[in-house]
PDB file of C-alpha atoms and ligand atoms in Angstrom:
ATOM      1  CA  MET F   1      -4.673 -34.565  -1.416  1.00  0.00           C
ATOM      2  CA  MET F   2      -2.438 -32.505   0.931  1.00  0.00           C
ATOM      3  CA  VAL F   3      -0.772 -30.560  -1.854  1.00  0.00           C
ATOM      4  CA  LYS F   4      -3.739 -28.714  -3.253  1.00  0.00           C
ATOM      5  CA  PRO F   5      -4.289 -26.069  -0.493  1.00  0.00           C
ATOM      6  CA  ALA F   6      -0.580 -25.271  -0.496  1.00  0.00           C
ATOM      7  CA  LEU F   7      -0.639 -24.798  -4.228  1.00  0.00           C
ATOM      8  CA  HIS F   8      -3.646 -22.570  -3.921  1.00  0.00           C
ATOM      9  CA  SER F   9      -2.008 -20.227  -1.437  1.00  0.00           C
ATOM     10  CA  ALA F  10       1.168 -20.142  -3.489  1.00  0.00           C
ATOM     11  CA  ALA F  11      -0.866 -19.137  -6.524  1.00  0.00           C
ATOM     12  CA  LEU F  12      -2.709 -16.521  -4.489  1.00  0.00           C
ATOM     13  CA  LEU F  13       0.562 -15.052  -3.213  1.00  0.00           C
ATOM     14  CA  LEU F  14       1.930 -14.922  -6.756  1.00  0.00           C
ATOM     15  CA  LEU F  15      -1.238 -13.167  -7.909  1.00  0.00           C
ATOM     16  CA  LEU F  16      -0.889 -10.578  -5.113  1.00  0.00           C
ATOM     17  CA  LEU F  17       2.755  -9.981  -5.944  1.00  0.00           C
ATOM     18  CA  LEU F  18       2.035  -9.499  -9.612  1.00  0.00           C
ATOM     19  CA  SER F  19      -1.039  -7.279  -9.344  1.00  0.00           C
ATOM     20  CA  PRO F  20      -0.073  -3.622  -9.454  1.00  0.00           C
ATOM     21  CA  GLY F  21      -1.285  -1.270  -6.749  1.00  0.00           C
ATOM     22  CA  THR F  22      -1.715  -3.828  -3.958  1.00  0.00           C
ATOM     23  CA  LEU F  23       1.553  -4.845  -2.357  1.00  0.00           C
ATOM     24  CA  THR F  24       3.545  -2.246  -4.260  1.00  0.00           C
ATOM     25  CA  ALA F  25       1.457   0.787  -3.194  1.00  0.00           C
ATOM     26  CA  ASP F  26       4.065   2.164  -0.754  1.00  0.00           C
ATOM     27  CA  HIS F  27       6.692   2.374  -3.471  1.00  0.00           C
ATOM     28  CA  ASP F  28       4.525   4.641  -5.623  1.00  0.00           C
ATOM     29  CA  PHE F  29       5.063   7.658  -3.326  1.00  0.00           C
ATOM     30  CA  ALA F  30       6.714  10.362  -5.409  1.00  0.00           C
ATOM     31  CA  PRO F  31       9.514  12.560  -4.040  1.00  0.00           C
ATOM     32  CA  ILE F  32       9.008  16.334  -3.998  1.00  0.00           C
ATOM     33  CA  GLU F  33      10.972  19.213  -2.524  1.00  0.00           C
ATOM     34  CA  VAL F  34       9.515  21.878  -0.241  1.00  0.00           C
ATOM     35  CA  ILE F  35      11.284  25.232  -0.126  1.00  0.00           C
ATOM     36  CA  VAL F  36      10.505  27.788   2.571  1.00  0.00           C
ATOM     37  CA  LYS F  37      11.353  31.403   1.688  1.00  0.00           C
ATOM     38  CA  SER F  38      10.762  34.489   3.789  1.00  0.00           C
ATOM     39  CA  ASN F  39      12.851  37.130   2.046  1.00  0.00           C
ATOM     40  CA  LEU F  40      10.741  39.859   3.664  1.00  0.00           C
ATOM     41  CA  LEU F  41      12.451  39.013   6.947  1.00  0.00           C
ATOM     42  CA  SER F  42      15.724  38.010   5.280  1.00  0.00           C
ATOM     43  CA  THR F  43      15.732  34.631   7.003  1.00  0.00           C
ATOM     44  CA  PRO F  44      17.700  31.912   5.218  1.00  0.00           C
ATOM     45  CA  GLN F  45      15.886  29.724   2.719  1.00  0.00           C
ATOM     46  CA  LEU F  46      15.137  26.175   3.878  1.00  0.00           C
ATOM     47  CA  SER F  47      14.766  23.099   1.727  1.00  0.00           C
ATOM     48  CA  PHE F  48      13.177  19.750   2.595  1.00  0.00           C
ATOM     49  CA  ILE F  49      12.498  16.494   0.804  1.00  0.00           C
ATOM     50  CA  THR F  50       9.169  14.786   1.316  1.00  0.00           C
ATOM     51  CA  SER F  51       6.881  12.554  -0.696  1.00  0.00           C
ATOM     52  CA  VAL F  52       3.366  12.529  -2.011  1.00  0.00           C
ATOM     53  CA  ALA F  53       0.965   9.609  -2.277  1.00  0.00           C
ATOM     54  CA  PRO F  54      -0.282   8.560  -5.730  1.00  0.00           C
ATOM     55  CA  ARG F  55      -2.541  11.502  -6.753  1.00  0.00           C
ATOM     56  CA  GLY F  56      -2.177  12.746  -3.166  1.00  0.00           C
ATOM     57  CA  ILE F  57      -2.628  16.382  -2.167  1.00  0.00           C
ATOM     58  CA  LEU F  58       0.069  18.860  -1.100  1.00  0.00           C
ATOM     59  CA  LEU F  59      -1.466  19.033   2.400  1.00  0.00           C
ATOM     60  CA  GLY F  60      -0.695  15.313   2.828  1.00  0.00           C
ATOM     61  CA  ALA F  61       2.920  15.789   1.775  1.00  0.00           C
ATOM     62  CA  LEU F  62       3.282  18.751   4.169  1.00  0.00           C
ATOM     63  CA  ASN F  63       1.784  16.687   7.015  1.00  0.00           C
ATOM     64  CA  ARG F  64       4.187  13.828   6.279  1.00  0.00           C
ATOM     65  CA  LEU F  65       7.087  16.284   6.311  1.00  0.00           C
ATOM     66  CA  MET F  66       5.973  17.841   9.610  1.00  0.00           C
ATOM     67  CA  ASN F  67       5.625  14.387  11.195  1.00  0.00           C
ATOM     68  CA  SER F  68       9.103  13.317  10.107  1.00  0.00           C
ATOM     69  CA  ASN F  69      11.146  16.514  10.505  1.00  0.00           C
ATOM     70  CA  THR F  70      11.168  18.725  13.593  1.00  0.00           C
ATOM     71  CA  ASP F  71      12.528  21.644  11.518  1.00  0.00           C
ATOM     72  CA  PHE F  72       9.276  21.976   9.574  1.00  0.00           C
ATOM     73  CA  LYS F  73       5.968  23.049  11.094  1.00  0.00           C
ATOM     74  CA  PHE F  74       2.864  24.591   9.593  1.00  0.00           C
ATOM     75  CA  THR F  75      -0.691  25.520  10.510  1.00  0.00           C
ATOM     76  CA  TYR F  76      -3.758  26.144   8.409  1.00  0.00           C
ATOM     77  CA  ARG F  77      -7.314  27.278   8.856  1.00  0.00           C
ATOM     78  CA  GLU F  78     -10.381  25.945   7.143  1.00  0.00           C
ATOM     79  CA  ASP F  79     -12.029  28.321   4.674  1.00  0.00           C
ATOM     80  CA  PRO F  80     -15.737  27.532   4.109  1.00  0.00           C
ATOM     81  CA  ASN F  81     -15.372  27.757   0.314  1.00  0.00           C
ATOM     82  CA  TYR F  82     -11.792  26.833  -0.543  1.00  0.00           C
ATOM     83  CA  GLY F  83     -10.694  24.524   2.286  1.00  0.00           C
ATOM     84  CA  PRO F  84      -7.263  24.698   3.934  1.00  0.00           C
ATOM     85  CA  PHE F  85      -5.588  28.146   3.918  1.00  0.00           C
ATOM     86  CA  LEU F  86      -1.900  27.969   4.847  1.00  0.00           C
ATOM     87  CA  GLU F  87      -1.590  30.289   7.817  1.00  0.00           C
ATOM     88  CA  SER F  88       1.903  29.828   9.261  1.00  0.00           C
ATOM     89  CA  VAL F  89       5.174  28.081   8.490  1.00  0.00           C
ATOM     90  CA  ASN F  90       7.754  27.511  11.213  1.00  0.00           C
ATOM     91  CA  GLY F  91       5.951  29.918  13.537  1.00  0.00           C
ATOM     92  CA  LEU F  92       5.735  32.790  11.037  1.00  0.00           C
ATOM     93  CA  ALA F  93       2.097  33.638  10.251  1.00  0.00           C
ATOM     94  CA  GLY F  94       0.554  35.860   7.610  1.00  0.00           C
ATOM     95  CA  SER F  95      -1.470  38.809   8.848  1.00  0.00           C
ATOM     96  CA  GLN F  96      -4.482  40.766   7.549  1.00  0.00           C
ATOM     97  CA  GLU F  97      -3.094  43.884   9.207  1.00  0.00           C
ATOM     98  CA  ASP F  98       0.333  43.697   7.545  1.00  0.00           C
ATOM     99  CA  HIS F  99      -1.061  42.288   4.266  1.00  0.00           C
ATOM    100  CA  THR F 100       1.305  39.334   4.505  1.00  0.00           C
ATOM    101  CA  TYR F 101       0.615  35.732   3.544  1.00  0.00           C
ATOM    102  CA  TRP F 102       2.262  32.505   2.415  1.00  0.00           C
ATOM    103  CA  GLU F 103       2.056  32.356  -1.353  1.00  0.00           C
ATOM    104  CA  VAL F 104       2.306  28.895  -2.907  1.00  0.00           C
ATOM    105  CA  PHE F 105       4.420  28.362  -6.011  1.00  0.00           C
ATOM    106  CA  VAL F 106       5.421  25.297  -7.962  1.00  0.00           C
ATOM    107  CA  GLN F 107       8.691  24.952  -9.846  1.00  0.00           C
ATOM    108  CA  PHE F 108       8.460  22.250 -12.519  1.00  0.00           C
ATOM    109  CA  PRO F 109      11.439  20.072 -13.484  1.00  0.00           C
ATOM    110  CA  ASN F 110      11.886  22.410 -16.514  1.00  0.00           C
ATOM    111  CA  ASN F 111      12.440  25.273 -13.996  1.00  0.00           C
ATOM    112  CA  THR F 112       9.254  27.184 -14.893  1.00  0.00           C
ATOM    113  CA  ILE F 113       7.766  28.710 -11.724  1.00  0.00           C
ATOM    114  CA  ILE F 114       4.049  29.471 -11.375  1.00  0.00           C
ATOM    115  CA  ALA F 115       1.745  30.317  -8.477  1.00  0.00           C
ATOM    116  CA  THR F 116      -0.663  27.404  -7.957  1.00  0.00           C
ATOM    117  CA  ASP F 117      -4.251  28.200  -8.938  1.00  0.00           C
ATOM    118  CA  VAL F 118      -5.588  26.210  -5.966  1.00  0.00           C
ATOM    119  CA  GLY F 119      -4.666  25.909  -2.279  1.00  0.00           C
ATOM    120  CA  ILE F 120      -2.707  23.229  -0.378  1.00  0.00           C
ATOM    121  CA  GLY F 121      -5.825  21.057   0.020  1.00  0.00           C
ATOM    122  CA  CYS F 122      -6.406  20.837  -3.738  1.00  0.00           C
ATOM    123  CA  TYR F 123      -2.975  20.975  -5.332  1.00  0.00           C
ATOM    124  CA  ILE F 124      -1.697  17.552  -6.457  1.00  0.00           C
ATOM    125  CA  PRO F 125       2.113  17.676  -6.747  1.00  0.00           C
ATOM    126  CA  LYS F 126       3.836  15.513  -9.306  1.00  0.00           C
ATOM    127  CA  GLU F 127       7.174  13.751  -8.998  1.00  0.00           C
ATOM    128  CA  ASN F 128      10.224  16.030  -8.618  1.00  0.00           C
ATOM    129  CA  GLU F 129       8.267  19.257  -8.376  1.00  0.00           C
ATOM    130  CA  LYS F 130       9.540  21.917  -6.008  1.00  0.00           C
ATOM    131  CA  ILE F 131       6.882  23.567  -3.905  1.00  0.00           C
ATOM    132  CA  ILE F 132       7.919  27.063  -2.866  1.00  0.00           C
ATOM    133  CA  LEU F 133       6.223  28.522   0.200  1.00  0.00           C
ATOM    134  CA  ASN F 134       6.982  32.225  -0.082  1.00  0.00           C
ATOM    135  CA  PHE F 135       6.182  34.679   2.691  1.00  0.00           C
ATOM    136  CA  THR F 136       5.114  37.814   0.875  1.00  0.00           C
ATOM    137  CA  LYS F 137       2.808  40.849   0.758  1.00  0.00           C
ATOM    138  CA  TRP F 138      -0.291  41.576  -1.263  1.00  0.00           C
ATOM    139  CA  TRP F 139      -0.811  45.066  -2.734  1.00  0.00           C
ATOM    140  CA  ARG F 140       2.961  45.100  -2.714  1.00  0.00           C
ATOM    141  CA  PHE F 141       3.191  48.318  -4.728  1.00  0.00           C
ATOM    142  CA  SER F 142       0.449  50.419  -3.132  1.00  0.00           C
ATOM    143  CA  ASN F 143       1.409  50.295   0.491  1.00  0.00           C
TER     144      ASN F 143
HETATM  145  C1  LIG S   1      -8.169  38.437  -2.361  1.00  0.00           C
HETATM  146  C2  LIG S   1      -7.781  37.008  -2.612  1.00  0.00           C
HETATM  147  C3  LIG S   1      -6.685  36.518  -1.920  1.00  0.00           C
HETATM  148  C4  LIG S   1      -5.981  37.285  -0.810  1.00  0.00           C
HETATM  149  C5  LIG S   1      -6.860  37.152   0.474  1.00  0.00           C
HETATM  150  C6  LIG S   1      -6.462  38.071   1.613  1.00  0.00           C
HETATM  151  C7  LIG S   1      -7.230  39.362   1.651  1.00  0.00           C
HETATM  152  N1  LIG S   1      -7.582  39.784   2.813  1.00  0.00           N
HETATM  153  O1  LIG S   1      -7.519  39.994   0.667  1.00  0.00           O
HETATM  154  C8  LIG S   1      -4.609  36.557  -0.741  1.00  0.00           C
HETATM  155  C9  LIG S   1      -3.591  37.334  -1.576  1.00  0.00           C
HETATM  156  C10 LIG S   1      -4.051  36.301   0.638  1.00  0.00           C
HETATM  157  C11 LIG S   1      -4.928  35.225  -1.460  1.00  0.00           C
HETATM  158  C12 LIG S   1      -4.081  34.141  -1.399  1.00  0.00           C
HETATM  159  C13 LIG S   1      -4.255  32.984  -2.150  1.00  0.00           C
HETATM  160  N2  LIG S   1      -5.235  32.725  -3.019  1.00  0.00           N
HETATM  161 CO1  LIG S   1      -6.741  33.890  -3.272  1.00  0.00          CO
HETATM  162  N3  LIG S   1      -8.152  34.994  -3.851  1.00  0.00           N
HETATM  163  C14 LIG S   1      -8.518  36.213  -3.525  1.00  0.00           C
HETATM  164  C15 LIG S   1      -9.741  36.635  -4.374  1.00  0.00           C
HETATM  165  C16 LIG S   1      -9.233  37.504  -5.540  1.00  0.00           C
HETATM  166  C17 LIG S   1     -10.843  37.370  -3.626  1.00  0.00           C
HETATM  167  C18 LIG S   1     -11.255  36.746  -2.256  1.00  0.00           C
HETATM  168  C19 LIG S   1     -12.171  37.715  -1.514  1.00  0.00           C
HETATM  169  O2  LIG S   1     -11.706  38.732  -1.007  1.00  0.00           O
HETATM  170  N4  LIG S   1     -13.474  37.425  -1.461  1.00  0.00           N
HETATM  171  C20 LIG S   1     -14.446  38.311  -0.820  1.00  0.00           C
HETATM  172  C21 LIG S   1     -14.506  38.081   0.720  1.00  0.00           C
HETATM  173  C22 LIG S   1     -15.531  39.005   1.388  1.00  0.00           C
HETATM  174  O3  LIG S   1     -14.977  36.714   0.938  1.00  0.00           O
HETATM  175  P1  LIG S   1     -14.158  35.776   1.967  1.00  0.00           P
HETATM  176  O4  LIG S   1     -14.777  34.421   1.904  1.00  0.00           O
HETATM  177  O5  LIG S   1     -14.005  36.391   3.289  1.00  0.00           O
HETATM  178  O6  LIG S   1     -12.714  35.727   1.257  1.00  0.00           O
HETATM  179  C23 LIG S   1     -11.648  35.059   1.868  1.00  0.00           C
HETATM  180  C24 LIG S   1     -11.269  33.788   1.137  1.00  0.00           C
HETATM  181  O7  LIG S   1     -11.447  33.965  -0.261  1.00  0.00           O
HETATM  182  C25 LIG S   1      -9.793  33.653   1.520  1.00  0.00           C
HETATM  183  N5  LIG S   1      -8.946  33.145   0.437  1.00  0.00           N
HETATM  184  C26 LIG S   1      -8.436  33.866  -0.571  1.00  0.00           C
HETATM  185  N6  LIG S   1      -7.730  33.098  -1.381  1.00  0.00           N
HETATM  186  C27 LIG S   1      -7.794  31.842  -0.868  1.00  0.00           C
HETATM  187  C28 LIG S   1      -7.211  30.669  -1.320  1.00  0.00           C
HETATM  188  C29 LIG S   1      -7.430  29.501  -0.600  1.00  0.00           C
HETATM  189  C30 LIG S   1      -6.847  28.240  -1.134  1.00  0.00           C
HETATM  190  C31 LIG S   1      -8.197  29.528   0.594  1.00  0.00           C
HETATM  191  C32 LIG S   1      -8.393  28.287   1.384  1.00  0.00           C
HETATM  192  C33 LIG S   1      -8.770  30.731   1.035  1.00  0.00           C
HETATM  193  C34 LIG S   1      -8.559  31.866   0.297  1.00  0.00           C
HETATM  194  O8  LIG S   1      -9.312  34.959   1.854  1.00  0.00           O
HETATM  195  C35 LIG S   1     -10.408  35.907   1.735  1.00  0.00           C
HETATM  196  C36 LIG S   1     -10.249  36.982   2.785  1.00  0.00           C
HETATM  197  O9  LIG S   1     -10.169  36.397   4.076  1.00  0.00           O
HETATM  198  C37 LIG S   1     -10.234  35.234  -4.863  1.00  0.00           C
HETATM  199  C38 LIG S   1     -10.940  35.204  -6.234  1.00  0.00           C
HETATM  200  C39 LIG S   1     -12.340  35.788  -6.202  1.00  0.00           C
HETATM  201  N7  LIG S   1     -12.657  36.582  -7.160  1.00  0.00           N
HETATM  202  O10 LIG S   1     -13.091  35.498  -5.276  1.00  0.00           O
HETATM  203  C40 LIG S   1      -8.930  34.435  -4.907  1.00  0.00           C
HETATM  204  C41 LIG S   1      -8.977  32.916  -4.759  1.00  0.00           C
HETATM  205  C42 LIG S   1      -9.981  32.554  -3.684  1.00  0.00           C
HETATM  206  N8  LIG S   1      -7.610  32.606  -4.338  1.00  0.00           N
HETATM  207  C43 LIG S   1      -7.129  31.516  -4.865  1.00  0.00           C
HETATM  208  C44 LIG S   1      -5.825  31.000  -4.653  1.00  0.00           C
HETATM  209  C45 LIG S   1      -5.443  29.797  -5.466  1.00  0.00           C
HETATM  210  C46 LIG S   1      -4.955  31.575  -3.704  1.00  0.00           C
HETATM  211  C47 LIG S   1      -3.559  31.053  -3.322  1.00  0.00           C
HETATM  212  C48 LIG S   1      -3.524  29.540  -3.079  1.00  0.00           C
HETATM  213  C49 LIG S   1      -2.575  31.492  -4.437  1.00  0.00           C
HETATM  214  C50 LIG S   1      -1.165  30.963  -4.254  1.00  0.00           C
HETATM  215  N9  LIG S   1      -0.733  30.131  -5.188  1.00  0.00           N
HETATM  216  O11 LIG S   1      -0.496  31.272  -3.296  1.00  0.00           O
HETATM  217  C51 LIG S   1      -3.265  31.886  -2.050  1.00  0.00           C
HETATM  218  C52 LIG S   1      -3.489  31.167  -0.709  1.00  0.00           C
HETATM  219  C53 LIG S   1      -2.235  30.485  -0.211  1.00  0.00           C
HETATM  220  C54 LIG S   1      -2.381  30.020   1.211  1.00  0.00           C
HETATM  221  N10 LIG S   1      -1.685  30.694   2.117  1.00  0.00           N
HETATM  222  O12 LIG S   1      -3.071  29.055   1.475  1.00  0.00           O
HETATM  223  C55 LIG S   1      -8.164  30.816  -5.745  1.00  0.00           C
HETATM  224  C56 LIG S   1      -8.780  29.621  -4.990  1.00  0.00           C
HETATM  225  C57 LIG S   1      -9.111  28.475  -5.917  1.00  0.00           C
HETATM  226  C58 LIG S   1      -9.149  27.162  -5.179  1.00  0.00           C
HETATM  227  N11 LIG S   1     -10.136  26.340  -5.491  1.00  0.00           N
HETATM  228  O13 LIG S   1      -8.297  26.857  -4.357  1.00  0.00           O
HETATM  229  C59 LIG S   1      -9.136  32.026  -6.068  1.00  0.00           C
HETATM  230  C60 LIG S   1     -10.573  31.591  -6.359  1.00  0.00           C
HETATM  231  C61 LIG S   1      -8.535  32.766  -7.308  1.00  0.00           C
HETATM  232  C62 LIG S   1      -8.214  31.811  -8.457  1.00  0.00           C
HETATM  233  N12 LIG S   1      -6.933  31.557  -8.703  1.00  0.00           N
HETATM  234  O14 LIG S   1      -9.072  31.313  -9.130  1.00  0.00           O
HETATM  235  N13 LIG S   1      -6.066  35.298  -2.155  1.00  0.00           N
HETATM  236  C1  LIG S   2       7.283  23.336 -18.113  1.00  0.00           C
HETATM  237  O1  LIG S   2       6.558  22.249 -17.549  1.00  0.00           O
HETATM  238  C2  LIG S   2       5.193  22.526 -17.283  1.00  0.00           C
HETATM  239  C3  LIG S   2       4.592  21.349 -16.525  1.00  0.00           C
HETATM  240  O2  LIG S   2       4.874  20.141 -17.142  1.00  0.00           O
HETATM  241  C4  LIG S   2       4.453  22.849 -18.575  1.00  0.00           C
HETATM  242  O3  LIG S   2       3.079  23.142 -18.311  1.00  0.00           O
HETATM  243  C5  LIG S   2       5.119  24.047 -19.241  1.00  0.00           C
HETATM  244  O4  LIG S   2       4.509  24.312 -20.491  1.00  0.00           O
HETATM  245  C6  LIG S   2       6.618  23.804 -19.430  1.00  0.00           C
HETATM  246  N1  LIG S   2       7.241  25.048 -19.887  1.00  0.00           N
HETATM  247  C7  LIG S   2       8.235  25.104 -20.769  1.00  0.00           C
HETATM  248  C8  LIG S   2       8.763  26.462 -21.083  1.00  0.00           C
HETATM  249  O5  LIG S   2       8.680  24.101 -21.284  1.00  0.00           O
HETATM  250  C1  LIG S   3       8.556  35.764  -3.112  1.00  0.00           C
HETATM  251  O1  LIG S   3       8.426  36.885  -2.270  1.00  0.00           O
HETATM  252  C2  LIG S   3       9.372  37.927  -2.515  1.00  0.00           C
HETATM  253  C3  LIG S   3       9.171  38.986  -1.429  1.00  0.00           C
HETATM  254  O2  LIG S   3       7.871  39.473  -1.420  1.00  0.00           O
HETATM  255  C4  LIG S   3       9.150  38.434  -3.941  1.00  0.00           C
HETATM  256  O3  LIG S   3      10.106  39.433  -4.235  1.00  0.00           O
HETATM  257  C5  LIG S   3       9.265  37.265  -4.947  1.00  0.00           C
HETATM  258  O4  LIG S   3       8.955  37.743  -6.252  1.00  0.00           O
HETATM  259  C6  LIG S   3       8.300  36.165  -4.568  1.00  0.00           C
HETATM  260  N1  LIG S   3       8.259  35.055  -5.516  1.00  0.00           N
HETATM  261  C7  LIG S   3       9.075  33.984  -5.576  1.00  0.00           C
HETATM  262  C8  LIG S   3       8.783  32.948  -6.605  1.00  0.00           C
HETATM  263  O5  LIG S   3      10.004  33.820  -4.830  1.00  0.00           O
END
């Protein structure tokens, strides 16, 4: 019986091809847009396309973007309670002294814009969301 092992591997291959989430995993990455705004310094707005893994975090998408595009760089520091705090984008860093920081917004496909209620290590972007990284001030009106 020379045929049987061949049939077995053919059946196994078919099974692999048909089972979701094994061989197809790479195709499940969802596209998102990342917009970098620093109106405070009146530098032009930048826009990038990247992708996020299934249920992947924003930090992963930003890392993938940085690794694939030399025009996008960022740094973060680790907060003991909340994890990654976005510190700088393209060399521009927030500062305690100036009360500046990178605020993180999401624009949904219906154009509603909200500030995320978690940081880049916790936010899970969905397909076609725009993430807006906005260099801004806190206590904007009292300073
Ligand atoms: C003040 C404050 C800020 C200030 C901190 C600067 C300052 N010097 O005042 C500013 C305005 C910068 C800020 C920013 C953000 N914040 Co804030 N912030 C607070 C707040 C109201 C008090 C923190 C504090 O002063 N604690 C007392 C000091 C003594 O303790 P501390 O450990 O030294 O505090 C530091 C950390 O809290 C850190 N920090 C503040 N916010 C955040 C957010 C993240 C994700 C990280 C990693 C660290 C961090 O900055 C503080 C000063 O150094 C808390 C809510 C609360 N009541 O605690 C929210 C809070 C911590 N922030 C929150 C969020 C979501 C953000 C943003 C992501 C909002 C956004 N969409 O942009 C951004 C961070 C973006 C980025 N660059 O990564 C959430 C975190 C929830 C989570 N699990 O991720 C909280 C809990 C409020 C909420 N929405 O429920 N924040
Ligand atoms: C826009 O989309 C978001 C996310 O799906 C949703 O939470 C929000 O209610 C929507 N807003 C409007 C005005 O449709
Ligand atoms: C971004 O920052 C600018 C400057 O501080 C501010 O006027 C604007 O309201 C912020 N928000 C968004 C979503 O751009």
